[in-house]
Short mmCIF file of C-alpha atoms in Angstrom, two decimals:
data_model
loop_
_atom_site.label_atom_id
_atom_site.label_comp_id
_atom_site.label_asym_id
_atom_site.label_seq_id
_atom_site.Cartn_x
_atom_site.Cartn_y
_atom_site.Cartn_z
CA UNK V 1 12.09 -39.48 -51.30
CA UNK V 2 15.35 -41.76 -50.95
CA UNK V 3 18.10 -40.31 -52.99
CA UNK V 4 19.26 -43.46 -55.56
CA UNK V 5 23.19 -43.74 -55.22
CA UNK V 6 24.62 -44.49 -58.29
CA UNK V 7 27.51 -46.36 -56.68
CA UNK V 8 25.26 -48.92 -54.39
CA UNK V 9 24.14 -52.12 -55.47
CA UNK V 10 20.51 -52.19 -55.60
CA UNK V 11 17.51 -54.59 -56.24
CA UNK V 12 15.76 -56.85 -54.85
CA UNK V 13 12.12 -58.08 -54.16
CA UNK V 14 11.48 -61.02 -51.80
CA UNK V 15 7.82 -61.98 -50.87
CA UNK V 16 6.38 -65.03 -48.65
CA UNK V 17 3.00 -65.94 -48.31
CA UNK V 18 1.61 -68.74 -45.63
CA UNK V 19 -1.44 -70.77 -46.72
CA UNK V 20 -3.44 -72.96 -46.14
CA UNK V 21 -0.75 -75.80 -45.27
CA UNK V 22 2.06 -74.54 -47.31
CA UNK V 23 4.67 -71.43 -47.07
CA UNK V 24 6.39 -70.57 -49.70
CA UNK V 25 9.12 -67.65 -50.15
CA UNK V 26 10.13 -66.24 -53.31
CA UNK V 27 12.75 -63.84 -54.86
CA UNK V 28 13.95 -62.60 -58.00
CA UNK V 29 17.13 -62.80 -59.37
CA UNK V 30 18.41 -59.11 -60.38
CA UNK V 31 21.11 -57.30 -59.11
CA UNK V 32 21.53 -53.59 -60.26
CA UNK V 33 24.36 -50.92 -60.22
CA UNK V 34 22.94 -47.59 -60.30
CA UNK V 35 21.34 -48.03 -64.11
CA UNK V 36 23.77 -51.38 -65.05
CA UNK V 37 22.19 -54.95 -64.07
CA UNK V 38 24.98 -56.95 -62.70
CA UNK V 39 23.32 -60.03 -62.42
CA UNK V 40 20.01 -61.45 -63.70
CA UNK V 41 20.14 -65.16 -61.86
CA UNK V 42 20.94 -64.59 -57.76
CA UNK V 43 19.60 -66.70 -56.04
CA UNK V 44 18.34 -64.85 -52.98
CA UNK V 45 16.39 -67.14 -51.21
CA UNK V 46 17.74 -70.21 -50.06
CA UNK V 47 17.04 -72.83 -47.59
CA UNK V 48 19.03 -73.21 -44.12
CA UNK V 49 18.91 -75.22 -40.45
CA UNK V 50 18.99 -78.44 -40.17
CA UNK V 51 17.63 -80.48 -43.02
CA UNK V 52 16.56 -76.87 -44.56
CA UNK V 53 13.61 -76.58 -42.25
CA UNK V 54 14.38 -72.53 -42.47
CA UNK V 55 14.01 -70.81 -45.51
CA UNK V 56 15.45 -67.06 -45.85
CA UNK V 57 15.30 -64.42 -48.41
CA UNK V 58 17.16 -61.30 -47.97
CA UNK V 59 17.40 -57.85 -49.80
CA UNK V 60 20.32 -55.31 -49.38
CA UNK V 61 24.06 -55.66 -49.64
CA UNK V 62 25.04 -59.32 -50.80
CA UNK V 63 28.18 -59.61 -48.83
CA UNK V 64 26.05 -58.13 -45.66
CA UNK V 65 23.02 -60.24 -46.54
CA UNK V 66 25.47 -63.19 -46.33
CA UNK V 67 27.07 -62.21 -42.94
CA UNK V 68 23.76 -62.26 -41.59
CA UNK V 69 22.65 -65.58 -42.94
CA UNK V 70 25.66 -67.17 -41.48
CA UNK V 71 25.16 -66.01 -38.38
CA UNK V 72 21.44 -66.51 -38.19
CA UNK V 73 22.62 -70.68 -39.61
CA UNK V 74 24.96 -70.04 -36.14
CA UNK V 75 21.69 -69.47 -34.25
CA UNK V 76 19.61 -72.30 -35.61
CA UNK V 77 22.46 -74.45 -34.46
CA UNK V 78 22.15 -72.78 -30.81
CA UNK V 79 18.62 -73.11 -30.44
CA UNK V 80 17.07 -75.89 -33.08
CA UNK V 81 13.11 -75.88 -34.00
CA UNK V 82 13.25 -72.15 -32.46
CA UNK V 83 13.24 -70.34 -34.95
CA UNK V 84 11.38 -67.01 -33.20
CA UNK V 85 14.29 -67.64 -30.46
CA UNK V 86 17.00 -67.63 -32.94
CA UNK V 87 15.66 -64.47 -34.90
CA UNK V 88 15.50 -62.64 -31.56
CA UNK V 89 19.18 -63.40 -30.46
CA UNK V 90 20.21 -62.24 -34.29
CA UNK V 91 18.39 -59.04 -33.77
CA UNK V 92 19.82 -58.48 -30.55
CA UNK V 93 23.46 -58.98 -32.26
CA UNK V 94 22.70 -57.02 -34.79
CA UNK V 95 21.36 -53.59 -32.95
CA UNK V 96 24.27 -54.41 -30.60
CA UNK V 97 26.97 -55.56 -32.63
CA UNK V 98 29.54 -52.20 -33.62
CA UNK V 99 30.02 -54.35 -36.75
CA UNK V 100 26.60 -55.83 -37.07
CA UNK V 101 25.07 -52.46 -37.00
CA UNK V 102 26.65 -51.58 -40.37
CA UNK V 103 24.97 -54.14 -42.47
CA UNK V 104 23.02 -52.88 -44.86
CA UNK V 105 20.33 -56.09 -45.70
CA UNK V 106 16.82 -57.49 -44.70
CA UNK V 107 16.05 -61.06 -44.28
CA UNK V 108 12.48 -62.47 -44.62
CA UNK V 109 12.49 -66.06 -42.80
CA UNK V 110 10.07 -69.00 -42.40
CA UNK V 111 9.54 -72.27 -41.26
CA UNK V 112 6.45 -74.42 -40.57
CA UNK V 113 5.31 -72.44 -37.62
CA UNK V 114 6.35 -68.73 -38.20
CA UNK V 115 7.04 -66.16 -40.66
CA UNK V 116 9.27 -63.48 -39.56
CA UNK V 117 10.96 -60.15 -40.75
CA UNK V 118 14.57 -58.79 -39.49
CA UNK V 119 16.01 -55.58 -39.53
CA UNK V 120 18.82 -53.76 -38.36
CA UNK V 121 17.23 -51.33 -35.98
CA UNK V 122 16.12 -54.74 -34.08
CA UNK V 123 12.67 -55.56 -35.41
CA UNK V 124 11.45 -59.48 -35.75
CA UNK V 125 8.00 -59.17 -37.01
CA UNK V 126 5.34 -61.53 -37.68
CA UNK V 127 2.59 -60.52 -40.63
CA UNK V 128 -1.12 -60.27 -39.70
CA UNK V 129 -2.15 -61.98 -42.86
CA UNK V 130 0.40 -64.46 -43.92
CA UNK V 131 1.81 -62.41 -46.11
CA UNK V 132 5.42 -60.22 -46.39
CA UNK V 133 7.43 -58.45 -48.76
CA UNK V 134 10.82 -57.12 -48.48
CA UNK V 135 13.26 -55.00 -50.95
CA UNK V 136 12.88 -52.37 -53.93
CA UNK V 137 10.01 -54.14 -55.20
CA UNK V 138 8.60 -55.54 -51.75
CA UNK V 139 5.63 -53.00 -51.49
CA UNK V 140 4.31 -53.95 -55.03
CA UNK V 141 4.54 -57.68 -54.35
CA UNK V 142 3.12 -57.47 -50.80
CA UNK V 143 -0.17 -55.26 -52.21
CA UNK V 144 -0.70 -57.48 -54.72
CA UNK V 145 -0.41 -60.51 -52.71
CA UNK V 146 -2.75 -59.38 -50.30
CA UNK V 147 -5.29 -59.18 -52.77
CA UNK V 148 -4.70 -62.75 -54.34
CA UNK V 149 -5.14 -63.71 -50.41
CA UNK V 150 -8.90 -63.94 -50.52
CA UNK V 151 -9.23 -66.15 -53.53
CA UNK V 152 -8.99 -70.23 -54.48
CA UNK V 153 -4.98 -69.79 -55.62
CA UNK V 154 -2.57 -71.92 -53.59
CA UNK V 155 0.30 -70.08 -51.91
CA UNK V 156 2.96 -70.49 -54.71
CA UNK V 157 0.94 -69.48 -57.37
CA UNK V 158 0.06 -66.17 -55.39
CA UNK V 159 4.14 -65.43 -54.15
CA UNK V 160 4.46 -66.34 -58.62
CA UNK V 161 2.08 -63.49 -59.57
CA UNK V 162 2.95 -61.10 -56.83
CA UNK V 163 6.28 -61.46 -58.35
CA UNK V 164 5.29 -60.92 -61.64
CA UNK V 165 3.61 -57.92 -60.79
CA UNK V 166 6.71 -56.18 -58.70
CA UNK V 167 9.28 -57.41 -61.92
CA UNK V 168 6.79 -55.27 -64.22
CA UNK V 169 6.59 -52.50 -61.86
CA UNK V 170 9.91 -51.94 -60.29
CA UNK V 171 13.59 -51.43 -62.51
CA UNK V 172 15.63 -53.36 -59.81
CA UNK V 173 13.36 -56.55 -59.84
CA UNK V 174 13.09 -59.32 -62.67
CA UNK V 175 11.49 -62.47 -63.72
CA UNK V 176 13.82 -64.66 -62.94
CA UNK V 177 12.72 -65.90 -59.35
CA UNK V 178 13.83 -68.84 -57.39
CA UNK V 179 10.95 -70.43 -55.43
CA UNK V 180 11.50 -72.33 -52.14
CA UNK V 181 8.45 -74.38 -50.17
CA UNK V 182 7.54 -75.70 -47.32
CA UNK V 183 5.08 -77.65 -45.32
CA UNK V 184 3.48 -75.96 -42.98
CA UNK V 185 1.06 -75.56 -39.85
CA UNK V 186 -2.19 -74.68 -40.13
CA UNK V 187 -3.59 -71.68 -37.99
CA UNK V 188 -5.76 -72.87 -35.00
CA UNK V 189 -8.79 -71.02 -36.92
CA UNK V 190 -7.79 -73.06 -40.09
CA UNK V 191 -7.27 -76.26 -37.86
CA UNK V 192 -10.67 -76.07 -36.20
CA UNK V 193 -12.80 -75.33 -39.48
#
């Protein structure tokens, strides 16, 4: 078991779920040191790229979470509509990077074609199921989402309860989420049915 550092901002739970043709990403809005919520309303999803056809969550360190969306909008600008390609040179920076390789933050990213994780030990990952959860809370939202996978609810209203289930579940999430969208490509299997 992790030991919980009284002195390190904590908190977090970011989830995205692709389906049918939307993905949508959502986070709440709680920051926590040691037993003291900072903040109730950060907004840790937000969209980037050009004409916000990225959208990026992130859990960790603010001010680390931040260097890395910078330089992942620094990417996007290097190689537009490829978003797998950006994420790739990122990770490489970031397992490479002396300072890079400090940060202490996740980022959950999507656009219409992919849905992708980073982390610092180099990972980009794509989910099986169209569905992935990051941060303190991430494991609640991601179990429940899976489940809410199989049924009639559009992709919103799934990332909204899986939410709602991680805020009642973990201390270092809330209820205050901000909710970001976008159109999206269906899967070939989807596409052909």
């Amino acid at each position: 078991m992790t030991e919980h550092k009284p002195d390190i901002m904590y908190g977090t739970t970011i989830v995205t779920v692709r389906k049918g043709n939307k993905v949508v990403m959502a986070g709440d809005g709680q920051v926590s040191l040691g037993q003291t919520i900072m903040k109730s309303n950060a907004r840790k999803v937000r969209r980037l790229g050009k004409g916000g056809a990225v959208i990026a969550g992130f859990a960790g360190a603010t001010a680390d979470a931040f260097t890395l969306l910078e330089r992942l909008e620094t990417k996007l600008e290097q190689y537009p509509d490829q978003l797998m390609r950006a994420c790739v040179e990122l990770a490489k920076d970031w397992r490479t990077d002396r300072y890079l390789r400090r940060l202490e933050a996740m980022m959950l990213v999507a656009d219409q074609k992919a849905t992708l994780a980073l982390t610092g030990l180099g990972d980009v990952l794509e989910p099986e199921d169209g569905v992935m959860a990051i941060g303190s809370g991430g494991n609640f939202a991601l179990s429940a989402a899976r489940v809410l996978m199989d049924t009639d609810l559009d992709a919103e209203t799934i990332a909204c309860k899986a939410m709602s289930i991680a805020a009642k579940i973990c201390v270092y999430t809330n209820d205050n989420f901000t909710i970001e969208a976008l159109d999206a490509e269906l899967p070939p299997l989807e596409k052909a049915i």
